[in-house]
Short mmCIF file of C-alpha atoms in Angstrom, two decimals:
data_model
loop_
_atom_site.label_atom_id
_atom_site.label_comp_id
_atom_site.label_asym_id
_atom_site.label_seq_id
_atom_site.Cartn_x
_atom_site.Cartn_y
_atom_site.Cartn_z
CA UNK A 1 34.36 -8.71 -63.29
CA UNK A 2 33.19 -8.91 -59.70
CA UNK A 3 34.93 -5.73 -58.46
CA UNK A 4 35.42 -6.71 -54.80
CA UNK A 5 34.78 -3.62 -52.69
CA UNK A 6 34.61 -4.18 -48.94
CA UNK A 7 35.63 -6.95 -46.59
CA UNK A 8 34.73 -8.04 -43.06
CA UNK A 9 36.07 -10.75 -40.75
CA UNK A 10 34.49 -12.99 -38.16
CA UNK A 11 37.43 -13.71 -35.82
CA UNK A 12 35.45 -16.40 -34.01
CA UNK A 13 34.85 -18.55 -37.11
CA UNK A 14 37.88 -17.28 -39.08
CA UNK A 15 35.65 -16.56 -42.06
CA UNK A 16 36.07 -13.53 -44.32
CA UNK A 17 33.24 -11.90 -46.26
CA UNK A 18 33.83 -9.84 -49.43
CA UNK A 19 31.22 -7.78 -51.29
CA UNK A 20 31.32 -8.16 -55.08
CA UNK A 21 29.97 -4.86 -56.34
CA UNK A 22 29.19 -5.89 -59.91
CA UNK A 23 27.85 -9.39 -59.30
CA UNK A 24 25.44 -8.71 -56.41
CA UNK A 25 27.09 -11.27 -54.18
CA UNK A 26 29.27 -11.85 -51.14
CA UNK A 27 32.22 -14.24 -51.34
CA UNK A 28 32.99 -16.33 -48.27
CA UNK A 29 36.71 -17.04 -47.72
CA UNK A 30 38.03 -19.72 -45.38
CA UNK A 31 40.70 -17.96 -43.31
CA UNK A 32 42.73 -21.13 -42.85
CA UNK A 33 42.99 -22.14 -46.50
CA UNK A 34 42.51 -18.72 -48.16
CA UNK A 35 40.01 -20.34 -50.51
CA UNK A 36 36.56 -19.12 -51.54
CA UNK A 37 34.12 -21.70 -50.19
CA UNK A 38 30.78 -20.07 -51.02
CA UNK A 39 29.26 -17.24 -53.05
CA UNK A 40 26.12 -15.80 -51.48
CA UNK A 41 23.62 -13.85 -53.58
CA UNK A 42 22.58 -10.51 -52.06
CA UNK A 43 20.97 -7.34 -53.42
CA UNK A 44 22.13 -5.02 -56.17
CA UNK A 45 25.39 -3.10 -55.87
CA UNK A 46 26.48 -4.23 -52.38
CA UNK A 47 28.69 -1.51 -50.90
CA UNK A 48 29.48 -2.53 -47.34
CA UNK A 49 29.59 -5.67 -45.23
CA UNK A 50 29.88 -6.11 -41.45
CA UNK A 51 29.85 -9.08 -39.09
CA UNK A 52 28.38 -9.49 -35.65
CA UNK A 53 30.69 -12.20 -34.22
CA UNK A 54 28.39 -12.69 -31.23
CA UNK A 55 25.35 -13.69 -33.31
CA UNK A 56 27.32 -14.85 -36.39
CA UNK A 57 25.11 -12.74 -38.61
CA UNK A 58 26.51 -10.89 -41.61
CA UNK A 59 24.98 -7.69 -42.99
CA UNK A 60 25.43 -6.36 -46.53
CA UNK A 61 24.22 -2.89 -47.61
CA UNK A 62 22.70 -3.11 -51.10
CA UNK A 63 22.91 0.42 -52.44
CA UNK A 64 20.46 0.22 -55.34
CA UNK A 65 18.11 -2.38 -53.83
CA UNK A 66 17.31 -0.15 -50.83
CA UNK A 67 17.65 -3.00 -48.36
CA UNK A 68 20.16 -4.76 -46.16
CA UNK A 69 20.82 -8.48 -46.60
CA UNK A 70 21.08 -10.50 -43.40
CA UNK A 71 23.12 -13.68 -43.81
CA UNK A 72 22.64 -16.28 -41.10
CA UNK A 73 24.39 -19.53 -41.91
CA UNK A 74 22.64 -20.92 -44.97
CA UNK A 75 19.69 -18.53 -44.83
CA UNK A 76 19.52 -15.07 -46.34
CA UNK A 77 16.83 -12.54 -45.50
CA UNK A 78 16.45 -8.81 -46.11
CA UNK A 79 15.57 -5.73 -44.08
CA UNK A 80 13.95 -2.89 -46.00
CA UNK A 81 15.33 0.51 -45.04
CA UNK A 82 13.19 2.83 -47.19
CA UNK A 83 12.26 3.27 -50.84
CA UNK A 84 14.87 6.00 -51.41
CA UNK A 85 17.32 5.05 -48.70
CA UNK A 86 20.45 4.18 -50.76
CA UNK A 87 22.16 2.15 -47.99
CA UNK A 88 25.89 2.67 -48.26
CA UNK A 89 27.58 2.33 -44.86
CA UNK A 90 27.31 -0.26 -42.09
CA UNK A 91 28.49 -0.64 -38.52
CA UNK A 92 27.53 -3.11 -35.81
CA UNK A 93 27.66 -3.09 -32.04
CA UNK A 94 28.00 -6.75 -30.95
CA UNK A 95 27.24 -5.83 -27.34
CA UNK A 96 23.87 -4.16 -27.97
CA UNK A 97 23.15 -6.13 -31.18
CA UNK A 98 22.34 -2.95 -33.06
CA UNK A 99 23.27 -2.40 -36.71
CA UNK A 100 23.69 1.12 -38.06
CA UNK A 101 22.97 1.82 -41.74
CA UNK A 102 24.07 5.08 -43.36
CA UNK A 103 22.56 6.26 -46.64
CA UNK A 104 24.40 8.16 -49.34
CA UNK A 105 21.50 10.29 -50.57
CA UNK A 106 19.25 10.35 -47.49
CA UNK A 107 19.47 12.41 -44.32
CA UNK A 108 19.06 9.67 -41.75
CA UNK A 109 20.73 6.65 -40.19
CA UNK A 110 18.66 3.48 -39.92
CA UNK A 111 19.14 1.58 -36.66
CA UNK A 112 18.33 -2.13 -36.96
CA UNK A 113 17.58 -4.17 -33.85
CA UNK A 114 19.47 -7.39 -34.55
CA UNK A 115 17.15 -9.52 -32.43
CA UNK A 116 14.01 -8.90 -34.51
CA UNK A 117 15.18 -6.71 -37.46
CA UNK A 118 12.88 -3.84 -36.48
CA UNK A 119 14.16 -0.38 -37.46
CA UNK A 120 14.08 3.26 -36.49
CA UNK A 121 15.67 6.32 -38.10
CA UNK A 122 17.94 9.01 -36.66
CA UNK A 123 18.27 12.32 -38.54
CA UNK A 124 21.74 13.44 -39.66
CA UNK A 125 23.07 15.83 -42.31
CA UNK A 126 23.36 13.20 -45.05
CA UNK A 127 25.86 11.98 -47.62
CA UNK A 128 26.96 9.12 -45.38
CA UNK A 129 29.78 7.01 -46.74
CA UNK A 130 31.07 5.07 -43.72
CA UNK A 131 30.32 4.27 -40.08
CA UNK A 132 32.01 2.62 -37.10
CA UNK A 133 31.08 1.70 -33.53
CA UNK A 134 33.02 1.69 -30.29
CA UNK A 135 31.25 -1.08 -28.33
CA UNK A 136 33.00 -0.06 -25.09
CA UNK A 137 31.76 3.54 -25.08
CA UNK A 138 28.62 2.72 -27.15
CA UNK A 139 29.32 5.63 -29.46
CA UNK A 140 28.68 5.51 -33.20
CA UNK A 141 30.79 7.54 -35.60
CA UNK A 142 29.09 8.48 -38.88
CA UNK A 143 31.33 9.76 -41.68
CA UNK A 144 29.75 12.41 -43.91
CA UNK A 145 31.56 13.37 -47.09
CA UNK A 146 32.26 16.96 -48.14
CA UNK A 147 34.92 19.06 -49.86
CA UNK A 148 37.17 20.64 -48.74
CA UNK A 149 36.45 19.07 -45.35
CA UNK A 150 34.25 16.19 -44.29
CA UNK A 151 32.85 15.62 -40.84
CA UNK A 152 32.16 12.86 -38.37
CA UNK A 153 28.82 12.85 -36.56
CA UNK A 154 28.93 11.20 -33.13
CA UNK A 155 25.83 9.34 -31.92
CA UNK A 156 25.02 8.08 -28.44
CA UNK A 157 24.09 4.42 -28.82
CA UNK A 158 21.91 4.41 -25.70
CA UNK A 159 19.64 7.27 -26.73
CA UNK A 160 20.25 7.18 -30.53
CA UNK A 161 20.86 10.92 -30.51
CA UNK A 162 23.58 13.05 -32.13
CA UNK A 163 26.02 14.47 -29.57
CA UNK A 164 28.88 16.04 -31.56
CA UNK A 165 30.30 16.90 -34.99
CA UNK A 166 34.04 16.65 -35.72
CA UNK A 167 35.73 18.18 -38.79
CA UNK A 168 38.18 15.84 -40.56
CA UNK A 169 40.19 15.99 -43.80
CA UNK A 170 39.48 16.55 -47.48
CA UNK A 171 37.16 14.02 -49.16
CA UNK A 172 37.09 11.39 -46.37
CA UNK A 173 36.23 7.83 -47.37
CA UNK A 174 36.36 5.44 -44.44
CA UNK A 175 36.52 5.16 -40.67
CA UNK A 176 37.71 2.60 -38.12
CA UNK A 177 38.03 2.49 -34.34
CA UNK A 178 40.43 1.04 -31.81
CA UNK A 179 38.11 0.46 -28.82
CA UNK A 180 41.06 -0.26 -26.55
CA UNK A 181 42.74 3.14 -27.06
CA UNK A 182 39.47 4.94 -27.91
CA UNK A 183 40.98 6.39 -31.07
CA UNK A 184 39.10 6.82 -34.33
CA UNK A 185 40.83 6.79 -37.72
CA UNK A 186 39.45 8.51 -40.84
CA UNK A 187 41.06 8.12 -44.28
CA UNK A 188 41.04 11.32 -46.36
CA UNK A 189 41.42 10.75 -50.11
CA UNK A 190 41.77 14.43 -50.99
CA UNK A 191 44.49 15.25 -48.47
CA UNK A 192 46.40 11.92 -48.52
CA UNK A 193 46.29 11.55 -44.77
CA UNK A 194 44.43 9.99 -41.88
CA UNK A 195 42.66 12.04 -39.23
CA UNK A 196 43.12 10.52 -35.76
CA UNK A 197 40.33 11.44 -33.34
CA UNK A 198 40.77 11.04 -29.59
CA UNK A 199 37.40 9.66 -28.48
CA UNK A 200 37.79 11.08 -24.98
CA UNK A 201 37.75 14.74 -26.04
CA UNK A 202 37.24 14.69 -29.86
CA UNK A 203 40.62 16.37 -30.47
CA UNK A 204 42.37 15.49 -33.74
CA UNK A 205 45.80 14.94 -35.25
CA UNK A 206 46.79 13.86 -38.79
CA UNK A 207 49.13 11.19 -40.15
CA UNK A 208 50.46 11.32 -43.73
CA UNK A 209 49.90 8.08 -45.68
CA UNK A 210 49.94 7.06 -49.38
CA UNK A 211 48.10 8.42 -52.40
CA UNK A 212 44.27 8.47 -52.15
CA UNK A 213 43.77 6.47 -48.92
CA UNK A 214 40.46 4.63 -48.98
CA UNK A 215 39.78 1.66 -46.69
CA UNK A 216 41.02 1.63 -43.10
CA UNK A 217 41.00 -1.06 -40.41
CA UNK A 218 42.46 -1.53 -36.93
CA UNK A 219 44.01 -4.44 -35.08
CA UNK A 220 43.33 -3.56 -31.42
CA UNK A 221 45.53 -6.42 -30.24
CA UNK A 222 48.68 -4.95 -31.86
CA UNK A 223 47.54 -1.30 -32.08
CA UNK A 224 48.29 -1.23 -35.80
CA UNK A 225 46.13 0.61 -38.32
CA UNK A 226 45.97 -0.47 -41.97
CA UNK A 227 45.13 2.01 -44.74
CA UNK A 228 44.57 1.04 -48.39
CA UNK A 229 46.07 3.58 -50.81
CA UNK A 230 43.94 3.59 -53.97
CA UNK A 231 45.74 6.28 -56.00
CA UNK A 232 46.87 5.52 -59.55
CA UNK A 233 49.94 3.31 -59.27
CA UNK A 234 49.93 3.37 -55.47
CA UNK A 235 48.68 -0.17 -54.77
CA UNK A 236 49.96 -0.15 -51.22
CA UNK A 237 48.78 -0.40 -47.63
CA UNK A 238 50.20 2.02 -45.07
CA UNK A 239 50.65 0.55 -41.60
CA UNK A 240 50.36 3.09 -38.78
CA UNK A 241 51.80 2.39 -35.34
CA UNK A 242 49.00 3.56 -33.06
CA UNK A 243 51.39 4.58 -30.30
CA UNK A 244 53.93 6.61 -32.27
CA UNK A 245 51.97 7.31 -35.51
CA UNK A 246 55.06 6.15 -37.44
CA UNK A 247 54.33 4.35 -40.74
CA UNK A 248 55.57 1.64 -43.09
CA UNK A 249 54.28 0.69 -46.54
CA UNK A 250 53.28 -2.74 -47.91
CA UNK A 251 52.72 -3.47 -51.65
CA UNK A 252 49.38 -5.19 -52.40
CA UNK A 253 47.23 -5.81 -55.49
CA UNK A 254 45.68 -3.46 -58.05
CA UNK A 255 43.26 -0.83 -56.84
CA UNK A 256 43.05 -1.63 -53.12
CA UNK A 257 39.79 -0.41 -51.55
CA UNK A 258 38.57 -2.31 -48.47
CA UNK A 259 40.56 -3.52 -45.47
CA UNK A 260 39.66 -5.83 -42.58
CA UNK A 261 41.66 -7.43 -39.78
CA UNK A 262 41.39 -10.70 -37.89
CA UNK A 263 42.98 -9.84 -34.52
CA UNK A 264 43.10 -13.51 -33.53
CA UNK A 265 45.21 -14.67 -36.50
CA UNK A 266 46.81 -11.23 -37.08
CA UNK A 267 45.98 -11.39 -40.78
CA UNK A 268 44.85 -8.41 -42.81
CA UNK A 269 42.56 -8.70 -45.84
CA UNK A 270 42.64 -6.13 -48.64
CA UNK A 271 40.15 -6.08 -51.53
CA UNK A 272 41.85 -5.24 -54.82
CA UNK A 273 39.04 -3.71 -56.85
CA UNK A 274 40.93 -3.65 -60.16
CA UNK A 275 42.61 -7.01 -59.67
CA UNK A 276 39.44 -8.89 -58.66
CA UNK A 277 41.25 -10.55 -55.78
CA UNK A 278 42.15 -10.17 -52.12
CA UNK A 279 45.63 -9.63 -50.68
CA UNK A 280 46.27 -11.44 -47.39
CA UNK A 281 48.90 -9.75 -45.22
CA UNK A 282 50.66 -11.44 -42.31
CA UNK A 283 50.61 -8.82 -39.56
CA UNK A 284 53.66 -10.25 -37.79
CA UNK A 285 56.09 -9.48 -40.63
CA UNK A 286 53.99 -7.54 -43.19
#
């Protein structure tokens, strides 16, 4: 089985990219036809995938190959990020063309310059499982896992320095940003909720969601947040209204993990890790 894990969307090309954890590949889905048009070989155990819609380059973090695959049309190159790096998390700033790579067992974030693939490292605590960028404020949010409480490290994208640490919920797993409202959303598996961070002052609130929330994604055009609930028998996505924090639930496939949104088409893509497929949700009517 392929075990699809994470998903990313290029809203400009309407193409969707899905990492297949067990087959060392990325599936390319045509957003118009919902068909897989290409399977791209990457490194071993790809964990995360992100898209820079400005350059149309796709980045996949290969956890046990210790490199990042760079997909550019029909070509596929790699960027080495250290012999013991264990790349696990990815985020991209399309404005600065910087890619941020977090490592699960290493105490640094690798910053890739997208123009020439050169790298530099920024020290953090470690145990990084997810990352997200606000391209408007040029702040990077690095999610570090811990029990009972995880934390978010905030980096300044101009200086590549750490500026703050924010405590979130129990066993956090993913993070997403609405750059329009400057709110950051963190899914907490252990506490079955989402921590909402106000990017202006780093204050937090929580929103209850389904069992074992994992992936999270934002549609900034509608101010809706989508959270994949991976608990046994849950198989749902919770939709959070970003204004009121009210919620509704949508049934999806088996073992939902990753979530991505195309704000242009208002479609949401959910990887079903146990079902080896992707649920496509119409954001207008769920």
